[in-house]
Amino acid sequence: MTMTISFRSKHENREVTIMVDSTQNVSGTLQVLAEAGIFPRREYTIRSVRSGRRLMPESNYEESRIYNGDIITLE
């Protein structure tokens, strides 16, 4: 299922909203964003704003319980 989520980086003071497949890994999305020059490639602590939980990059959005409209912070 395709969903819209936002990534917010505290380091770059930037937010981007994108559409992703719910079965895609978080790390795959971050790789695409880095290749596009949106966020630099680095080690981030990844959190869901809604739940406050830390996300594992190798998990997909369904496994991480990320839903349409969620915001993910990169710390």
Coordinates of C-alpha atoms in Angstrom, one line a residue:
M1 CA 0.0 0.0 0.0
T2 CA 1.3 3.5 -0.8
M3 CA 1.3 6.1 1.9
T4 CA 2.5 9.6 2.5
I5 CA 4.9 10.3 5.3
S6 CA 7.2 13.2 6.3
F7 CA 10.8 13.1 7.2
R8 CA 12.1 15.8 9.5
S9 CA 15.8 16.3 10.1
K10 CA 17.0 18.2 13.2
H11 CA 20.5 18.5 11.8
E12 CA 19.6 20.1 8.5
N13 CA 16.5 21.9 9.7
R14 CA 14.5 20.5 6.8
E15 CA 11.3 18.5 6.2
V16 CA 10.3 16.6 3.2
T17 CA 7.0 14.8 2.5
I18 CA 7.1 11.8 0.2
M19 CA 5.0 8.8 -0.9
V20 CA 6.4 5.3 -0.1
D21 CA 5.3 1.7 -0.2
S22 CA 4.5 0.3 3.2
T23 CA 6.7 -2.7 2.5
Q24 CA 9.8 -0.6 1.8
N25 CA 12.6 -0.6 4.4
V26 CA 13.3 2.7 6.2
S27 CA 16.9 2.4 5.2
G28 CA 16.0 2.1 1.6
T29 CA 14.1 5.4 1.8
L30 CA 17.0 7.1 3.5
Q31 CA 19.3 5.9 0.8
V32 CA 17.1 7.3 -1.9
L33 CA 16.8 10.6 0.0
A34 CA 20.6 10.7 0.3
E35 CA 21.2 9.9 -3.4
A36 CA 18.8 12.7 -4.3
G37 CA 20.8 15.2 -2.1
I38 CA 17.9 15.8 0.2
F39 CA 19.5 14.5 3.4
P40 CA 23.2 13.7 3.8
R41 CA 24.2 10.1 4.2
R42 CA 25.0 9.6 7.9
E43 CA 24.0 7.6 11.0
Y44 CA 20.7 8.9 12.3
T45 CA 18.5 8.0 15.3
I46 CA 15.1 7.5 13.6
R47 CA 11.9 8.1 15.6
S48 CA 8.2 8.3 15.0
V49 CA 6.8 11.6 16.2
R50 CA 3.4 10.0 16.8
S51 CA 4.6 7.1 19.0
G52 CA 7.9 8.4 20.2
R53 CA 9.5 5.0 19.4
R54 CA 12.9 4.5 17.9
L55 CA 12.7 2.8 14.5
M56 CA 15.1 0.2 13.2
P57 CA 16.3 1.1 9.7
E58 CA 16.2 -2.5 8.4
S59 CA 12.4 -2.8 9.2
N60 CA 9.7 -1.8 6.8
Y61 CA 7.0 0.7 7.5
E62 CA 4.4 -1.9 8.3
E63 CA 6.7 -3.7 10.8
S64 CA 7.5 -0.3 12.4
R65 CA 3.8 0.6 12.7
I66 CA 4.2 3.8 10.6
Y67 CA 1.0 4.9 9.0
N68 CA -0.2 7.4 6.4
G69 CA 0.5 11.0 7.5
D70 CA 3.1 10.0 10.1
I71 CA 6.2 12.2 10.7
I72 CA 9.6 10.6 11.1
T73 CA 12.4 12.5 12.8
L74 CA 16.1 12.1 11.9
E75 CA 18.2 13.0 14.9

